[in-house]
GROMACS .gro file of C-alpha atoms in nm:
model
  405
    1MET     CA    1   1.193   0.278   2.939
    2THR     CA    2   1.071  -0.078   2.849
    3GLU     CA    3   0.706   0.042   2.804
    4LEU     CA    4   0.751   0.405   2.707
    5VAL     CA    5   0.966   0.298   2.391
    6LEU     CA    6   1.056  -0.086   2.382
    7ARG     CA    7   0.672  -0.209   2.409
    8PRO     CA    8   0.597  -0.022   2.092
    9LEU     CA    9   0.857  -0.069   1.904
   10ALA     CA   10   0.814  -0.470   1.996
   11ASP     CA   11   0.419  -0.393   1.896
   12ALA     CA   12   0.459  -0.262   1.560
   13PHE     CA   13   0.680  -0.582   1.459
   14MET     CA   14   0.487  -0.846   1.651
   15GLN     CA   15   0.148  -0.716   1.609
   16VAL     CA   16   0.172  -0.574   1.263
   17GLY     CA   17   0.498  -0.630   1.109
   18VAL     CA   18   0.490  -0.975   1.076
   19TYR     CA   19   0.128  -1.066   0.976
   20VAL     CA   20   0.193  -0.800   0.695
   21ALA     CA   21   0.521  -0.959   0.568
   22VAL     CA   22   0.258  -1.299   0.569
   23MET     CA   23  -0.015  -1.167   0.381
   24VAL     CA   24   0.190  -0.955   0.157
   25ALA     CA   25   0.374  -1.266   0.039
   26PHE     CA   26   0.058  -1.459  -0.009
   27PHE     CA   27  -0.092  -1.189  -0.225
   28GLY     CA   28   0.221  -1.109  -0.386
   29TRP     CA   29   0.230  -1.501  -0.482
   30LEU     CA   30  -0.110  -1.455  -0.620
   31ARG     CA   31  -0.014  -1.182  -0.862
   32TRP     CA   32   0.263  -1.375  -0.978
   33ARG     CA   33   0.077  -1.691  -1.043
   34HIS     CA   34  -0.263  -1.554  -1.191
   35GLY     CA   35  -0.222  -1.212  -1.229
   36ASP     CA   36  -0.198  -1.172  -1.592
   37ARG     CA   37  -0.540  -1.383  -1.640
   38VAL     CA   38  -0.701  -1.080  -1.494
   39THR     CA   39  -0.604  -0.848  -1.651
   40ASP     CA   40  -0.647  -1.002  -1.963
   41GLY     CA   41  -0.977  -1.092  -1.906
   42LEU     CA   42  -1.034  -0.718  -1.816
   43THR     CA   43  -0.964  -0.604  -2.131
   44ARG     CA   44  -1.157  -0.850  -2.345
   45ARG     CA   45  -1.480  -0.731  -2.140
   46PRO     CA   46  -1.448  -0.353  -2.067
   47ARG     CA   47  -1.801  -0.317  -1.954
   48LEU     CA   48  -1.707  -0.539  -1.660
   49GLY     CA   49  -1.422  -0.283  -1.587
   50PRO     CA   50  -1.554  -0.113  -1.272
   51LEU     CA   51  -1.627  -0.417  -1.093
   52VAL     CA   52  -1.297  -0.574  -1.193
   53GLY     CA   53  -1.139  -0.256  -1.066
   54ALA     CA   54  -1.274  -0.251  -0.746
   55LEU     CA   55  -1.185  -0.583  -0.647
   56LEU     CA   56  -0.814  -0.504  -0.775
   57GLY     CA   57  -0.850  -0.219  -0.592
   58VAL     CA   58  -0.998  -0.381  -0.233
   59SER     CA   59  -0.692  -0.641  -0.227
   60PRO     CA   60  -0.426  -0.550   0.017
   61GLY     CA   61  -0.174  -0.305  -0.060
   62CYS     CA   62  -0.103  -0.112  -0.343
   63GLY     CA   63  -0.027  -0.385  -0.649
   64GLY     CA   64  -0.369  -0.403  -0.755
   65ALA     CA   65  -0.508  -0.105  -0.833
   66ILE     CA   66  -0.147  -0.077  -0.954
   67VAL     CA   67  -0.153  -0.281  -1.255
   68LEU     CA   68  -0.452  -0.083  -1.378
   69MET     CA   69  -0.259   0.202  -1.485
   70PRO     CA   70  -0.071   0.117  -1.763
   71LEU     CA   71  -0.408  -0.046  -1.914
   72TYR     CA   72  -0.567   0.305  -1.877
   73ALA     CA   73  -0.291   0.491  -2.052
   74ARG     CA   74  -0.334   0.286  -2.343
   75GLY     CA   75  -0.695   0.274  -2.369
   76LYS     CA   76  -0.737  -0.060  -2.266
   77VAL     CA   77  -0.996   0.015  -1.965
   78SER     CA   78  -1.193   0.298  -1.850
   79PHE     CA   79  -1.158   0.597  -1.649
   80GLY     CA   80  -1.429   0.455  -1.410
   81THR     CA   81  -1.230   0.156  -1.397
   82VAL     CA   82  -0.916   0.369  -1.232
   83VAL     CA   83  -1.148   0.524  -1.007
   84ALA     CA   84  -1.312   0.240  -0.854
   85ALA     CA   85  -0.986   0.078  -0.800
   86LEU     CA   86  -0.840   0.413  -0.609
   87ALA     CA   87  -1.176   0.449  -0.413
   88ALA     CA   88  -1.174   0.084  -0.322
   89THR     CA   89  -0.788   0.087  -0.229
   90MET     CA   90  -0.696   0.138   0.136
   91GLY     CA   91  -0.310   0.115   0.000
   92ASP     CA   92  -0.080  -0.050   0.244
   93SER     CA   93  -0.291   0.089   0.557
   94SER     CA   94  -0.497  -0.214   0.504
   95TRP     CA   95  -0.230  -0.432   0.665
   96VAL     CA   96  -0.251  -0.245   0.969
   97VAL     CA   97  -0.623  -0.268   1.006
   98LEU     CA   98  -0.599  -0.672   0.881
   99ALA     CA   99  -0.279  -0.758   1.147
  100TRP     CA  100  -0.465  -0.573   1.441
  101ASN     CA  101  -0.867  -0.681   1.366
  102PRO     CA  102  -0.933  -0.924   1.094
  103LEU     CA  103  -1.284  -0.906   1.134
  104PHE     CA  104  -1.304  -0.518   1.083
  105ALA     CA  105  -1.079  -0.545   0.805
  106LEU     CA  106  -1.322  -0.760   0.608
  107GLN     CA  107  -1.617  -0.521   0.730
  108ILE     CA  108  -1.421  -0.226   0.616
  109HIS     CA  109  -1.313  -0.379   0.322
  110VAL     CA  110  -1.679  -0.495   0.202
  111LEU     CA  111  -1.735  -0.147   0.218
  112LEU     CA  112  -1.446   0.005   0.040
  113PHE     CA  113  -1.527  -0.248  -0.221
  114ALA     CA  114  -1.911  -0.124  -0.252
  115VAL     CA  115  -1.822   0.266  -0.295
  116GLY     CA  116  -1.525   0.208  -0.531
  117LEU     CA  117  -1.801  -0.015  -0.759
  118VAL     CA  118  -2.054   0.240  -0.764
  119THR     CA  119  -1.838   0.522  -0.795
  120GLY     CA  120  -1.653   0.343  -1.085
  121TYR     CA  121  -2.002   0.268  -1.242
  122VAL     CA  122  -2.109   0.674  -1.202
  123VAL     CA  123  -1.783   0.823  -1.347
  124ASP     CA  124  -1.834   0.549  -1.653
  125ALA     CA  125  -2.251   0.659  -1.678
  126LEU     CA  126  -2.159   0.996  -1.692
  127GLY     CA  127  -1.839   0.995  -1.963
  128ILE     CA  128  -1.593   1.160  -1.736
  129ASP     CA  129  -1.254   1.066  -1.904
  130PRO     CA  130  -1.016   1.366  -1.926
  131ALA     CA  131  -0.744   1.147  -2.138
  132ARG     CA  132  -0.984   1.055  -2.427
  133ARG     CA  133  -1.135   1.424  -2.397
  134ARG     CA  134  -0.758   1.559  -2.452
  135ALA     CA  135  -0.714   1.270  -2.697
  136ARG     CA  136  -1.010   1.429  -2.875
  137ALA     CA  137  -0.929   1.787  -2.870
  138THR     CA  138  -0.564   1.740  -2.993
  139ALA     CA  139  -0.706   1.476  -3.265
  140ALA     CA  140  -0.725   1.679  -3.564
  141PRO     CA  141  -0.438   1.926  -3.486
  142ALA     CA  142  -0.218   1.582  -3.516
  143ARG     CA  143  -0.358   1.432  -3.808
  144THR     CA  144  -0.231   1.761  -4.013
  145ALA     CA  145   0.113   1.894  -3.810
  146GLY     CA  146   0.248   1.557  -3.807
  147PRO     CA  147   0.330   1.278  -3.559
  148VAL     CA  148   0.107   1.239  -3.263
  149PRO     CA  149   0.293   1.384  -2.952
  150ALA     CA  150   0.450   1.175  -2.686
  151LEU     CA  151   0.321   1.127  -2.353
  152VAL     CA  152   0.442   1.324  -2.079
  153THR     CA  153   0.548   1.272  -1.757
  154ALA     CA  154   0.400   1.471  -1.459
  155ALA     CA  155   0.691   1.685  -1.454
  156GLY     CA  156   0.612   1.780  -1.813
  157GLY     CA  157   0.894   1.537  -1.994
  158PRO     CA  158   0.833   1.296  -2.244
  159VAL     CA  159   0.724   0.949  -2.105
  160THR     CA  160   0.999   0.689  -2.111
  161ALA     CA  161   1.150   0.382  -1.959
  162ARG     CA  162   1.355   0.559  -1.728
  163SER     CA  163   1.084   0.863  -1.638
  164THR     CA  164   0.849   0.592  -1.599
  165GLY     CA  165   0.973   0.257  -1.468
  166THR     CA  166   0.806   0.131  -1.815
  167ASP     CA  167   0.796   0.063  -2.157
  168PRO     CA  168   0.555   0.363  -2.341
  169ALA     CA  169   0.446   0.078  -2.592
  170THR     CA  170   0.366  -0.192  -2.301
  171GLY     CA  171   0.307  -0.069  -1.984
  172LEU     CA  172   0.551  -0.279  -1.858
  173PRO     CA  173   0.899  -0.237  -1.695
  174PRO     CA  174   1.176  -0.279  -1.959
  175ALA     CA  175   1.390  -0.556  -1.933
  176ALA     CA  176   1.719  -0.472  -1.805
  177PRO     CA  177   2.031  -0.524  -2.041
  178GLY     CA  178   2.221  -0.864  -1.948
  179ARG     CA  179   1.955  -0.941  -1.750
  180PRO     CA  180   1.722  -1.204  -1.980
  181GLY     CA  181   1.367  -1.188  -1.827
  182GLY     CA  182   1.453  -0.937  -1.550
  183HIS     CA  183   1.367  -0.564  -1.551
  184ALA     CA  184   1.571  -0.263  -1.516
  185GLY     CA  185   1.602  -0.115  -1.203
  186ALA     CA  186   1.836  -0.181  -0.871
  187GLY     CA  187   1.826  -0.528  -0.802
  188PRO     CA  188   1.976  -0.712  -0.489
  189GLY     CA  189   2.318  -0.740  -0.670
  190THR     CA  190   2.292  -0.389  -0.795
  191PRO     CA  191   2.572  -0.170  -0.718
  192VAL     CA  192   2.515   0.158  -0.578
  193ALA     CA  193   2.699   0.463  -0.659
  194GLY     CA  194   2.787   0.729  -0.365
  195ARG     CA  195   2.969   0.722  -0.034
  196GLY     CA  196   2.688   0.540   0.160
  197ALA     CA  197   2.704   0.372   0.485
  198GLY     CA  198   2.890   0.037   0.468
  199LEU     CA  199   2.603  -0.113   0.628
  200LEU     CA  200   2.355   0.006   0.393
  201ASP     CA  201   2.544  -0.021   0.079
  202GLY     CA  202   2.547  -0.377   0.186
  203LEU     CA  203   2.222  -0.406   0.250
  204ARG     CA  204   2.161  -0.247  -0.087
  205ARG     CA  205   2.393  -0.484  -0.270
  206ARG     CA  206   2.205  -0.827  -0.101
  207ASP     CA  207   1.889  -0.932  -0.116
  208PRO     CA  208   1.722  -0.889   0.288
  209ALA     CA  209   1.453  -1.143   0.216
  210PRO     CA  210   1.685  -1.452   0.361
  211ALA     CA  211   1.774  -1.284   0.660
  212PHE     CA  212   1.400  -1.083   0.693
  213TRP     CA  213   1.245  -1.382   0.681
  214GLY     CA  214   1.492  -1.576   0.917
  215LEU     CA  215   1.386  -1.330   1.206
  216THR     CA  216   1.022  -1.327   1.080
  217THR     CA  217   0.950  -1.702   1.111
  218PRO     CA  218   1.044  -1.719   1.464
  219ALA     CA  219   0.870  -1.377   1.536
  220PHE     CA  220   0.519  -1.531   1.401
  221ALA     CA  221   0.549  -1.873   1.608
  222VAL     CA  222   0.563  -1.623   1.905
  223SER     CA  223   0.340  -1.378   1.808
  224VAL     CA  224   0.050  -1.631   1.696
  225PRO     CA  225  -0.033  -1.743   2.059
  226VAL     CA  226   0.106  -1.412   2.227
  227VAL     CA  227  -0.124  -1.185   2.031
  228PHE     CA  228  -0.434  -1.425   2.085
  229GLN     CA  229  -0.401  -1.507   2.445
  230MET     CA  230  -0.312  -1.890   2.385
  231VAL     CA  231  -0.010  -1.874   2.588
  232ASP     CA  232   0.077  -1.672   2.886
  233PRO     CA  233   0.394  -1.451   2.806
  234THR     CA  234   0.533  -1.480   3.154
  235VAL     CA  235   0.545  -1.897   3.097
  236LEU     CA  236   0.755  -1.818   2.767
  237THR     CA  237   0.980  -1.584   2.932
  238ARG     CA  238   1.015  -1.832   3.236
  239ALA     CA  239   1.092  -2.134   2.967
  240LEU     CA  240   1.394  -1.906   2.820
  241GLY     CA  241   1.562  -1.807   3.133
  242GLY     CA  242   1.380  -1.443   3.181
  243VAL     CA  243   1.428  -1.349   2.840
  244ASP     CA  244   1.096  -1.222   2.692
  245PRO     CA  245   1.069  -1.371   2.318
  246TYR     CA  246   0.796  -1.151   2.254
  247LEU     CA  247   1.012  -0.805   2.326
  248ALA     CA  248   1.344  -0.928   2.186
  249LEU     CA  249   1.232  -1.072   1.888
  250GLY     CA  250   0.973  -0.746   1.844
  251VAL     CA  251   1.251  -0.479   1.910
  252LEU     CA  252   1.475  -0.672   1.678
  253GLY     CA  253   1.246  -0.712   1.428
  254THR     CA  254   1.178  -0.348   1.403
  255LEU     CA  255   1.523  -0.249   1.397
  256VAL     CA  256   1.592  -0.451   1.114
  257ALA     CA  257   1.274  -0.310   0.947
  258VAL     CA  258   1.419   0.031   1.010
  259LEU     CA  259   1.765  -0.059   0.835
  260ILE     CA  260   1.580  -0.267   0.533
  261PHE     CA  261   1.400   0.118   0.492
  262ALA     CA  262   1.694   0.321   0.552
  263ALA     CA  263   1.908   0.082   0.270
  264GLY     CA  264   1.612   0.159   0.041
  265ARG     CA  265   1.619   0.542   0.103
  266GLY     CA  266   1.256   0.545   0.264
  267ARG     CA  267   1.100   0.429  -0.056
  268LEU     CA  268   0.814   0.143  -0.077
  269ALA     CA  269   0.854  -0.137  -0.267
  270ASP     CA  270   0.525  -0.155  -0.415
  271ASP     CA  271   0.504   0.185  -0.600
  272SER     CA  272   0.642   0.060  -1.000
  273LEU     CA  273   0.494  -0.185  -1.189
  274GLU     CA  274   0.764  -0.388  -1.176
  275THR     CA  275   0.677  -0.489  -0.849
  276ALA     CA  276   0.314  -0.540  -0.918
  277TYR     CA  277   0.404  -0.784  -1.203
  278PRO     CA  278   0.668  -1.018  -0.974
  279ARG     CA  279   0.817  -1.251  -1.213
  280SER     CA  280   0.958  -1.527  -0.943
  281LEU     CA  281   0.904  -1.637  -0.622
  282ARG     CA  282   1.194  -1.522  -0.504
  283GLU     CA  283   1.126  -1.151  -0.632
  284THR     CA  284   0.790  -1.189  -0.441
  285LEU     CA  285   0.960  -1.285  -0.132
  286ARG     CA  286   1.223  -1.018  -0.195
  287HIS     CA  287   0.942  -0.744  -0.227
  288SER     CA  288   0.756  -0.878   0.116
  289ALA     CA  289   1.038  -0.781   0.325
  290HIS     CA  290   1.083  -0.431   0.166
  291GLU     CA  291   0.697  -0.379   0.239
  292ALA     CA  292   0.694  -0.515   0.561
  293SER     CA  293   0.974  -0.316   0.638
  294PHE     CA  294   0.803  -0.016   0.547
  295VAL     CA  295   0.477  -0.086   0.715
  296THR     CA  296   0.630  -0.207   1.059
  297VAL     CA  297   0.856   0.158   1.067
  298TRP     CA  298   0.540   0.376   0.981
  299VAL     CA  299   0.344   0.186   1.256
  300ALA     CA  300   0.625   0.197   1.486
  301VAL     CA  301   0.618   0.551   1.458
  302ALA     CA  302   0.300   0.570   1.546
  303TYR     CA  303   0.255   0.351   1.820
  304LEU     CA  304   0.588   0.545   1.964
  305GLY     CA  305   0.487   0.889   1.868
  306TRP     CA  306   0.146   0.801   2.061
  307GLN     CA  307   0.298   0.631   2.343
  308VAL     CA  308   0.529   0.912   2.443
  309VAL     CA  309   0.237   1.165   2.407
  310THR     CA  310  -0.017   1.001   2.598
  311THR     CA  311   0.207   0.927   2.885
  312ALA     CA  312   0.394   1.267   2.868
  313THR     CA  313   0.057   1.481   2.839
  314GLY     CA  314  -0.210   1.237   2.966
  315PHE     CA  315  -0.362   1.285   2.618
  316ASP     CA  316  -0.584   1.007   2.522
  317GLY     CA  317  -0.742   1.115   2.245
  318SER     CA  318  -1.077   1.202   2.337
  319GLN     CA  319  -0.960   1.583   2.326
  320LEU     CA  320  -0.884   1.526   1.982
  321ALA     CA  321  -1.039   1.743   1.742
  322LEU     CA  322  -1.083   1.481   1.427
  323THR     CA  323  -1.434   1.399   1.540
  324GLY     CA  324  -1.812   1.470   1.379
  325LEU     CA  325  -1.808   1.621   1.085
  326LEU     CA  326  -1.482   1.819   1.084
  327GLY     CA  327  -1.324   1.483   1.121
  328VAL     CA  328  -1.467   1.341   0.829
  329LEU     CA  329  -1.349   1.638   0.604
  330VAL     CA  330  -1.006   1.620   0.803
  331GLY     CA  331  -0.965   1.211   0.724
  332ALA     CA  332  -1.060   1.266   0.321
  333ALA     CA  333  -0.839   1.582   0.330
  334ILE     CA  334  -0.563   1.399   0.418
  335GLY     CA  335  -0.624   1.109   0.191
  336LEU     CA  336  -0.566   1.361  -0.069
  337ILE     CA  337  -0.163   1.332  -0.039
  338PRO     CA  338   0.000   1.070  -0.243
  339GLY     CA  339   0.183   0.760  -0.120
  340CYS     CA  340   0.113   0.520   0.193
  341ALA     CA  341   0.345   0.660   0.510
  342VAL     CA  342   0.074   0.912   0.617
  343GLN     CA  343  -0.215   0.733   0.569
  344ILE     CA  344   0.000   0.403   0.762
  345VAL     CA  345   0.030   0.666   1.064
  346PHE     CA  346  -0.312   0.800   1.013
  347THR     CA  347  -0.467   0.422   1.084
  348GLY     CA  348  -0.247   0.347   1.325
  349LEU     CA  349  -0.346   0.624   1.557
  350TYR     CA  350  -0.713   0.469   1.487
  351VAL     CA  351  -0.576   0.129   1.628
  352SER     CA  352  -0.413   0.324   1.892
  353GLY     CA  353  -0.792   0.439   2.013
  354GLY     CA  354  -0.726   0.820   1.879
  355LEU     CA  355  -0.976   0.836   1.585
  356PRO     CA  356  -1.347   0.774   1.591
  357LEU     CA  357  -1.498   0.524   1.264
  358PRO     CA  358  -1.650   0.805   1.054
  359THR     CA  359  -1.303   0.995   1.017
  360LEU     CA  360  -1.107   0.635   0.948
  361VAL     CA  361  -1.367   0.562   0.675
  362ALA     CA  362  -1.344   0.890   0.492
  363ASN     CA  363  -0.952   0.875   0.489
  364ALA     CA  364  -0.989   0.469   0.394
  365ILE     CA  365  -1.187   0.570   0.070
  366SER     CA  366  -1.023   0.860   0.006
  367GLN     CA  367  -0.655   0.794  -0.012
  368ASP     CA  368  -0.524   0.628  -0.338
  369GLY     CA  369  -0.215   0.489  -0.202
  370ASP     CA  370   0.095   0.419  -0.416
  371ALA     CA  371  -0.108   0.363  -0.733
  372LEU     CA  372  -0.157   0.790  -0.807
  373ILE     CA  373   0.204   0.774  -0.822
  374PRO     CA  374   0.240   0.602  -1.183
  375LEU     CA  375  -0.141   0.729  -1.308
  376ALA     CA  376   0.044   1.065  -1.218
  377ALA     CA  377   0.344   1.015  -1.437
  378LEU     CA  378   0.131   0.865  -1.708
  379ARG     CA  379  -0.160   1.103  -1.713
  380ARG     CA  380  -0.122   1.360  -1.464
  381HIS     CA  381  -0.445   1.549  -1.518
  382SER     CA  382  -0.641   1.189  -1.485
  383ALA     CA  383  -0.457   1.153  -1.185
  384ALA     CA  384  -0.572   1.477  -1.031
  385LEU     CA  385  -0.933   1.448  -1.125
  386ALA     CA  386  -0.910   1.070  -0.992
  387THR     CA  387  -0.784   1.208  -0.652
  388VAL     CA  388  -1.033   1.446  -0.651
  389ILE     CA  389  -1.334   1.254  -0.722
  390THR     CA  390  -1.268   1.016  -0.434
  391THR     CA  391  -1.291   1.265  -0.170
  392ILE     CA  392  -1.621   1.312  -0.239
  393PRO     CA  393  -1.762   0.973  -0.191
  394ALA     CA  394  -1.492   0.954   0.127
  395ALA     CA  395  -1.678   1.274   0.259
  396ALA     CA  396  -2.052   1.135   0.184
  397VAL     CA  397  -2.001   0.787   0.347
  398GLY     CA  398  -1.819   0.940   0.682
  399ALA     CA  399  -2.091   1.160   0.681
  400ALA     CA  400  -2.334   0.879   0.684
  401LEU     CA  401  -2.177   0.703   0.930
  402LEU     CA  402  -2.218   1.019   1.193
  403VAL     CA  403  -2.617   0.988   1.145
  404LEU     CA  404  -2.590   0.626   1.153
  405LEU     CA  405  -2.352   0.593   1.456
   0.00000   0.00000   0.00000
């Protein structure tokens, strides 16, 4: 039972979760302190759009790409800038490879940046921009028929602060009543309606960050020497009277991540503009706890599922059909699925040895993470075209790696 169930759960937190938490907090702090300077500079130098888009997109997580979506909706950046960010981003699955092998993560992110940069400039050079084309098509009727039609959401309704989580005039989250400088949406002290379980209701009402970081801090201190083989785990176990701190903290950490994940109803904390623009250090830490929990849960699903399958059937991945050109095409097609959950599991399979590198690369280029969600709410036709466009370089680069490797 320990090796079949508990060990994969512990590895998910100790090998991935704690490092994700630290890195998410660091990049969140950078966005909190310097994010406005990047976007302001981008609007002043539109020709650098794809370059800045690729830089924002290649940063781990989804926040860098998300901040571009309202700028595109307001006509401040080009469609090529958006495509560059979406092609460069690996979403939250980037945390998985960063925690697993930082050198490999650096290499794949350099590749993603180059692909995003080239794709973005090609899109702009070809003049592809569905939003501007639709605007030109409706400009004449709009001048004679009255007010310009309101933006519409992916569901066909008008874009409002409630439908997109942003103010259509500014692209930023609306200020919440009674919370100066804050934003709308459920916060740590926001009551939640319904008859949910008392534990989950309590987690929704309270800020989980202190408890999460209180566990993550000692877990990180144990994980670093164990994972990087600086100390024999049995030495720590003997020093603690037979208690394996790696296993105990790892399983407990994954369980806490599951509670936070369930309290958030399985939604990623980085799928809105509010979390892409953190307003305080406390908000940054709170968001880090939610995002790290989200990634940890899906990595645990991948690790546990893979362990159960290999133990029960002897399947080691070599029998998987996701090899060769078929694997590249399947990886690129899976990247069309919006959101990060499926992509995290897919990347977890690679880390576990279940996928070849070209398949992973094709998926990494094709996937758009959570940045596609606000874009779909603001410009649904642009979102659909952008996610299709990114599959083209995904398949091409994946196929090239088949030849080179």
